[in-house]
Structures are given as C-alpha cells and as structure tokens.
Coordinates of C-alpha atoms in Angstrom, one line a residue:
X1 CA 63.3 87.8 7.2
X2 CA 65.5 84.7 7.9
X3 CA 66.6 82.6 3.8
X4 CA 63.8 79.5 3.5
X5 CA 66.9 77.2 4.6
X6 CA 67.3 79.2 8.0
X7 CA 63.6 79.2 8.5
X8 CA 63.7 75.0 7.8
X9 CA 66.7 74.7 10.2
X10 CA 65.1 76.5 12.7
X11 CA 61.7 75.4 12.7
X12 CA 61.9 71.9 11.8
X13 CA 63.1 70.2 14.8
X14 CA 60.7 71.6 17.2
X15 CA 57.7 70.7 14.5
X16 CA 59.1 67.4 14.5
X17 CA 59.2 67.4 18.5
X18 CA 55.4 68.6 18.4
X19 CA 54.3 65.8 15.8
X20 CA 55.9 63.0 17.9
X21 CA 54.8 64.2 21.2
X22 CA 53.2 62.3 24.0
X23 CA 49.2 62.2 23.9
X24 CA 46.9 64.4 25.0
X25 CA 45.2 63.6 27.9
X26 CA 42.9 65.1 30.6
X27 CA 41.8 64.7 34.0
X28 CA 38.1 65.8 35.3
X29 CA 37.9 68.1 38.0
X30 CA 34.2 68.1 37.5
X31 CA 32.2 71.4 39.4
X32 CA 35.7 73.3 40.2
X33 CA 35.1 76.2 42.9
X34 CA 37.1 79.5 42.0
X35 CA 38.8 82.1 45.1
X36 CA 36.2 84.4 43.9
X37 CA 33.4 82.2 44.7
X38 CA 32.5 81.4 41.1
X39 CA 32.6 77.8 40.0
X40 CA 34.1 76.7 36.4
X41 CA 31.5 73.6 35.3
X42 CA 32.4 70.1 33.7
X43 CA 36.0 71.6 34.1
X44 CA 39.0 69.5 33.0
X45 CA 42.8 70.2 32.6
X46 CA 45.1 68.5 30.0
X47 CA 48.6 67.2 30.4
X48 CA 51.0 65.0 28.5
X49 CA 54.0 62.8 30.3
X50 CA 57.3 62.0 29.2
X51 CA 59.6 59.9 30.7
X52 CA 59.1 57.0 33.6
X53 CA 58.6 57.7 37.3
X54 CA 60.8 56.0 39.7
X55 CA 60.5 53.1 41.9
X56 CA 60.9 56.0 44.8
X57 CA 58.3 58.1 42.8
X58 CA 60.3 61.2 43.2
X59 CA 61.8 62.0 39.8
X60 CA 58.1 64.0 39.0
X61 CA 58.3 67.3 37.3
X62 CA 55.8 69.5 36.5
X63 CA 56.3 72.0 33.6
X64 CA 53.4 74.9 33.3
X65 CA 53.3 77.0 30.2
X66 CA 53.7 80.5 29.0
X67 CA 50.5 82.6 28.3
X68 CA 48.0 80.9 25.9
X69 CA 50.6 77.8 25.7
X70 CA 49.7 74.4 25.1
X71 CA 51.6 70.8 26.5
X72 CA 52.0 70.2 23.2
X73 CA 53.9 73.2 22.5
X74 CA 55.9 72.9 25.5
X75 CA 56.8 69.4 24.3
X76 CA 59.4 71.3 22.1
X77 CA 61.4 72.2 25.8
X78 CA 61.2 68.5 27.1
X79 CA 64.0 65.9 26.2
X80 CA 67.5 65.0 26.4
X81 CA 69.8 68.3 26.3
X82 CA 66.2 70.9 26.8
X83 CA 64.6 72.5 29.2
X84 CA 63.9 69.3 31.3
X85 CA 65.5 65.9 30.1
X86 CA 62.7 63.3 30.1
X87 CA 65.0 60.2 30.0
X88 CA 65.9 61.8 33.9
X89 CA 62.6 63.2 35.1
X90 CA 59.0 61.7 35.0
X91 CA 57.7 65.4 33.2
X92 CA 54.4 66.7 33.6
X93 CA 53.3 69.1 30.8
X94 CA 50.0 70.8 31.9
X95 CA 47.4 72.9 29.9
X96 CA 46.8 75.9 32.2
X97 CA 43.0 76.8 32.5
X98 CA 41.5 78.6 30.4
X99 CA 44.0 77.8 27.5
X100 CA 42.0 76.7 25.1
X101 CA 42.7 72.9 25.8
X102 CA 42.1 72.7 29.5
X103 CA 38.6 74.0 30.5
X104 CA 38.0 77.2 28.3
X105 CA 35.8 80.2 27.4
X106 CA 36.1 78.5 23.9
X107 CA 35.5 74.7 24.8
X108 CA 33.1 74.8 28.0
X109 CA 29.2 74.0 26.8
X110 CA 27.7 75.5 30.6
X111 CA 29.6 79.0 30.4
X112 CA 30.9 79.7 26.6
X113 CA 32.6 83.1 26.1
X114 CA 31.9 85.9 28.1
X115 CA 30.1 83.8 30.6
X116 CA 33.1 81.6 31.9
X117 CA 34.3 83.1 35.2
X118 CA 37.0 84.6 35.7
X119 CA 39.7 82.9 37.1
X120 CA 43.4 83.9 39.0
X121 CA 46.4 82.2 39.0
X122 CA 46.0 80.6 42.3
X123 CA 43.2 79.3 40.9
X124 CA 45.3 77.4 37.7
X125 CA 47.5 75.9 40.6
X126 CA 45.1 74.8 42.3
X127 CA 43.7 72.9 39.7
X128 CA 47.3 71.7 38.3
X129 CA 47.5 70.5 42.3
X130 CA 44.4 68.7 41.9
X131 CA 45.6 66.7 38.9
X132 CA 49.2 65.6 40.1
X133 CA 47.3 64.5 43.4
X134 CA 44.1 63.3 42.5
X135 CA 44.9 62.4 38.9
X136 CA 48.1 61.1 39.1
X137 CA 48.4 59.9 42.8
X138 CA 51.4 62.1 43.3
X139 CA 52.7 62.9 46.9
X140 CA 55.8 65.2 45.8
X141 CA 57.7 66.7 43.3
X142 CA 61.0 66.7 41.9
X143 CA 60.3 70.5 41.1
X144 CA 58.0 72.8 39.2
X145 CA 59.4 74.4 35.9
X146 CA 57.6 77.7 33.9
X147 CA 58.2 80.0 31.4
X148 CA 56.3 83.6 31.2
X149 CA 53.2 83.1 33.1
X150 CA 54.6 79.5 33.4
X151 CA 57.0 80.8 36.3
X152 CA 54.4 82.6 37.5
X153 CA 52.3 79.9 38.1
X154 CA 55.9 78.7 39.7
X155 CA 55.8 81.4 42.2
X156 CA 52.0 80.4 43.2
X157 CA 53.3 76.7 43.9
X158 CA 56.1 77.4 45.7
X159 CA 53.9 80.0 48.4
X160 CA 50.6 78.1 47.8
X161 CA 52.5 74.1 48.5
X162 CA 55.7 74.7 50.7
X163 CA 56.9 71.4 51.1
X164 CA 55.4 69.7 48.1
X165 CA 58.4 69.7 46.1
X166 CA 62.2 70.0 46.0
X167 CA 62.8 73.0 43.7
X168 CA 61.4 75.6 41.9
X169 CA 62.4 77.5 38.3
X170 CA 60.6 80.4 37.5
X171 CA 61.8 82.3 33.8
X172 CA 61.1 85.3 33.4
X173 CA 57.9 85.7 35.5
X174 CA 57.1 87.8 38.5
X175 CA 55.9 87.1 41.5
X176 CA 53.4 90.2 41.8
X177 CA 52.8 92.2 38.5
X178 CA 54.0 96.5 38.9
X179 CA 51.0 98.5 38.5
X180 CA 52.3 99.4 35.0
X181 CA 52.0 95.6 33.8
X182 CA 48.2 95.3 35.6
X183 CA 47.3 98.0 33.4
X184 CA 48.7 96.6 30.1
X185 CA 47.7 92.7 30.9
X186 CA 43.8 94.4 31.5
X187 CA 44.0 96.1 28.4
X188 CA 44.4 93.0 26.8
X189 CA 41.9 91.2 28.8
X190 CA 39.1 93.9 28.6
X191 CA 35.9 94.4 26.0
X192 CA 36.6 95.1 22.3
X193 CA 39.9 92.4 22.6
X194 CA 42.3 92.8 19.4
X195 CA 40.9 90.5 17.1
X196 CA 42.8 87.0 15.9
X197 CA 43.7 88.3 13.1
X198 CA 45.4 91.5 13.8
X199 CA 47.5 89.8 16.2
X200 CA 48.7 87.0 13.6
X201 CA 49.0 90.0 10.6
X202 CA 51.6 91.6 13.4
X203 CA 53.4 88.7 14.1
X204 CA 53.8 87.9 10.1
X205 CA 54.9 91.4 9.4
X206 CA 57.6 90.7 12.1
X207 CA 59.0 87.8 10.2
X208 CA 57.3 84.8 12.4
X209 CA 54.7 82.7 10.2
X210 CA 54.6 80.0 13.3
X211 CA 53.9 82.7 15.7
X212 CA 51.0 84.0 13.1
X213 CA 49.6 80.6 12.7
X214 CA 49.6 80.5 16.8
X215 CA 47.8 83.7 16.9
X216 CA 45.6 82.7 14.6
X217 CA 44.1 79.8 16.9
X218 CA 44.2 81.8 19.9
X219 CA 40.4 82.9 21.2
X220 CA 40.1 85.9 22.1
X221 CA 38.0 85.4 25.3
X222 CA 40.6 82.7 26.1
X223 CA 43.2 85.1 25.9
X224 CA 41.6 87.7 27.8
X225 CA 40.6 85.2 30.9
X226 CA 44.3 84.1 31.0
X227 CA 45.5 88.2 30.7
X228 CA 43.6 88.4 33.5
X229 CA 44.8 86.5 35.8
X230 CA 48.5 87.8 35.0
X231 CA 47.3 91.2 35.8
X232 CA 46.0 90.1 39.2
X233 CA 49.3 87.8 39.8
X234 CA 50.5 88.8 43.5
X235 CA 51.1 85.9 45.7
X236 CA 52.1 88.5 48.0
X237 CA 48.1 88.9 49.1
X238 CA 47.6 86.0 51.0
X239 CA 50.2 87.2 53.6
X240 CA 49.4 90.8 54.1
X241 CA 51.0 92.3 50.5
X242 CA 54.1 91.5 52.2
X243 CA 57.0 90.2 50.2
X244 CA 59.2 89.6 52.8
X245 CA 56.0 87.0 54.9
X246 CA 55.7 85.7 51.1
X247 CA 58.8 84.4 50.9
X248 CA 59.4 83.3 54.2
X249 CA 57.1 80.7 53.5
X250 CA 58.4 79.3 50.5
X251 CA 60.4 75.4 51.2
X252 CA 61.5 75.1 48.0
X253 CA 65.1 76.1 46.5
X254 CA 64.4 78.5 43.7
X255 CA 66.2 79.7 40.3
X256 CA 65.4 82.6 39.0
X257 CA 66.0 83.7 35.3
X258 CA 65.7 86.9 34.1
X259 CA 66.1 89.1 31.6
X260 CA 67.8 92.4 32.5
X261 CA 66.0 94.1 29.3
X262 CA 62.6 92.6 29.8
X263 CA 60.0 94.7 28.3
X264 CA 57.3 92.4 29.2
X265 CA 57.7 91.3 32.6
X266 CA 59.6 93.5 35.4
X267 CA 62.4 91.7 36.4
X268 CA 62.8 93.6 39.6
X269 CA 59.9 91.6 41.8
X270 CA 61.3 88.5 40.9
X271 CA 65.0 89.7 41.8
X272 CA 64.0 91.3 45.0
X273 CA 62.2 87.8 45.4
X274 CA 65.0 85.5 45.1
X275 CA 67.4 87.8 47.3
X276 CA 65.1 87.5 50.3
X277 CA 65.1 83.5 49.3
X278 CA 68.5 83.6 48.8
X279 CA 67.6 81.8 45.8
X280 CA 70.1 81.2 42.6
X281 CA 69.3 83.8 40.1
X282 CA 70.0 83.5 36.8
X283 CA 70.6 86.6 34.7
X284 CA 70.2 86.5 30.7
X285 CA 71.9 89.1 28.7
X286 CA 68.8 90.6 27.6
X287 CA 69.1 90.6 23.5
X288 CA 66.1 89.7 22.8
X289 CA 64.0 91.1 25.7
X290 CA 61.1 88.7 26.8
X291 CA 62.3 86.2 24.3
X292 CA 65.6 85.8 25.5
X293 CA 64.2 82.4 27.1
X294 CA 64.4 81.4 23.3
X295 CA 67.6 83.2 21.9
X296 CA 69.9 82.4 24.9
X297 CA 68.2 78.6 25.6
X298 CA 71.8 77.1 25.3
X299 CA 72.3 78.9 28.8
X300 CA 69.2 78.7 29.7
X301 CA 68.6 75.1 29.2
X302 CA 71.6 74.2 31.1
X303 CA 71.6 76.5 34.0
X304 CA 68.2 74.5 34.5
X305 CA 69.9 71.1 34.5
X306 CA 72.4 71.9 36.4
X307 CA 70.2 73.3 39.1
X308 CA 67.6 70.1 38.9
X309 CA 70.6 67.7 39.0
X310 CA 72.4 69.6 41.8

C-alpha cells in the first residue's frame, strides 16, 4: 500500500478537480423508445461543460465515460495538459444511461430496479445524440472522446453518425465484445449480482480506498443494466456482422489506444478495426493491463492532443 504522503499526492489533485467541477446538469428526453422496443420513462441524461464554444460553433467535444462513471468523475481528465484541454475545446461530459445519474434502475419512479428495461449501447448514443442536438442545439462535433465502455460508446457514434463529427478516440474499448467477454460482462449483469459491498471490500484489500468508496455507491441493478449493454456491444450488427461494411461507413478519423496486455477488453477487435480504417493506433505498454489508461496518462494524454489538434 502506497505511504499516506503518496496516497495525498496522488489523490489530491483529482479530488480537488471533482470539488471544483462544472455543475450538474440534465436534459429531458421525456418517454425515450429503446431498439428493443421497450421505452425508458421520464428519462433524462446528465452532462457538465467546460470551456466556451466558438463563434464557428465547432470546437464541441463530447467525452462519454467508463462503466458506472459519472461527468463528475470524468471532470478529473478535462483541463489544460489532460485528456481534453477545456481552455481549447467546448467539452461535453455525459452521464451514460443507466449510471446512476442519468435515467437509472436506481433513480427512475415508473420502472425502479429490476423493472427498468434493458438498454444497449446504441441506445446510450442515441440518447447522448439527442442531448448535443436537441439540448444543446449542436450541428457537429469537434470529436467524441471515451474510455472503457467510454470508447465504446465512441465506436457506436462514429458507425451510428458518420459525418457528425471530425474525429473519434476510442481507449481501450472494442468495437464488438469476443464471446469470452459476453460471457463475463453477463455474469456481472445477471440475477444474484455481487453485492456493493464485496466489490468495495475487494477494491480495499487491493490498496484503493477511492475505488472502495466508488464501489460502494455503485447499485447493483445499475451496474448490471450497463454490463449488459457491454456484453451486447457489436456495432458490427447493423451491417450484416461484417466488420469490414462497419467500417466502411465510418467518416470520422479515428485513434485507437490499446493496451497490448489488456485483461479486460480484447484489444484485437479494436486493432483489426482501426487497420481496415487505417486509423492511428495508439499502443500502451501494457503495465497495468486495463488501467494502463491511468498509469501511462502522460502518453496517453498527449497522444490525444496531438491527434485533436492535428
């Protein structure tokens, strides 16, 4: 476990980042109909801004978060020298559905718990859609930024909007989860979920108190909507479960970061992805497997700039 000091240097700035974040704010979707035919009532999805929009309106960047993450967590990435620099890019944080902020199992009054419908991941872009449109009267995007199921929800905008925005950055995310990862995201998502607290007693016997507390506020019906989802991520479907018709309809210019040593997300779709693109990939060395988005974010973080800038 990392000395007190350590654990203050490390933790302190992106606390600090959370407290002074922008506020929370949502936009109603109202009666929101689902590709399965289901319908998600009352729903709303939450976002923060940073930064200004440009007289030419077309500095607008929309950042989508990581399973279960919040805009306010995601604040953290979003600055001068991060992930996206706000004093460039008007930067749209959303709450993806079903995270506990947006529209939720936990939060909805008409379909609490088990009752809220399942939902996909075209279905989280198509609400995020709604929102920069509708809510925010945008006509185009800079680019779309995620992490996780963040980039995921990348790969959905980029086949589900061609020509809605400039450029795309998906982190290690797939475009269609292996029949290995379906499996192990509908574990997660199926009856008799791993309780809160199990999942925070892991994390804190790992040496992460802030990923405990996170755990600890997670719901477990939220968590098992958004698992879900992940496990039926293929934006292949639409065109026939071909890759190759998938990305031939993608307009955007595309960076893809992976890890080589992911043990979460098979890097290989999103490789084979971004060679049929002939998109700019990104490889991280792979230390820290998943996480390598946080332990190689110097390289991360400006491989991203670079690429937005460009």
């Amino acid at each position: 476990m990392l000395p007190s000091c350590a654990v203050r240097a490390v933790w302190l700035p992106m606390l600090a980042a959370l407290a002074c974040g922008a506020r929370q704010q949502f936009f109603d979707l109202g009666d929101f109909a689902l590709e399965n035919g289901e319908v998600v009532r009352g729903c709303r999805i939450g976002y923060r801004t940073y930064g200004s929009l440009d007289a030419a309106g077309s500095n607008a960047v929309l950042v989508a978060p990581w399973l279960m993450g919040t805009s306010r967590e995601v604040a953290a990435q979003i600055g001068p020298g991060k992930l996206v620099d706000s004093s460039r890019y008007f930067v749209v944080a959303v709450d993806a559905l079903g995270n506990g902020v947006s529209t939720s199992p936990s939060n909805s009054r008409a379909q609490p718990g088990a009752r809220f419908p399942a939902f996909s991941m075209r279905d989280m872009v198509e609400s995020e859609h709604r929102l920069v449109t509708r809510g925010l009267g945008l006509r185009h995007l800079r680019a779309v930024v995620g992490i996780s199921a963040g980039g995921m929800q990348v790969f959905q905008w980029a086949t589900a909007h061609p020509g809605f925005f400039d450029k795309a950055v998906a982190v290690a995310a797939s475009p269609r989860s292996t029949a290995a990862e379906r499996a192990s995201w509908a574990r997660l998502g199926a009856g008799g979920r791993e309780p809160g607290w199990k999942r925070a007693a892991r994390a804190a016997g790992q040496g992460s108190p802030i990923e405990a507390a996170r755990q600890l506020r997670i719901d477990a019906d939220d968590l098992a909507r958004q698992a879900q989802a992940i496990a039926g991520q293929d934006v292949t479907a639409p065109f026939g479960g071909s890759m190759e018709r998938a990305a031939a309809a993608v307009r955007a210019r595309m960076l893809v970061a992976v890890s080589r040593r992911d043990e979460v997300v098979d890097p290989a779709p999103a490789l084979e992805f971004a060679g049929l693109l002939r998109g700019q990939v990104l490889e991280l060395d792979g230390r820290c497997g998943h996480h390598a988005t946080v332990c190689e974010k110097a390289t991360l973080w400006a491989a991203v700039a670079k690429f937005l800038d460009e």
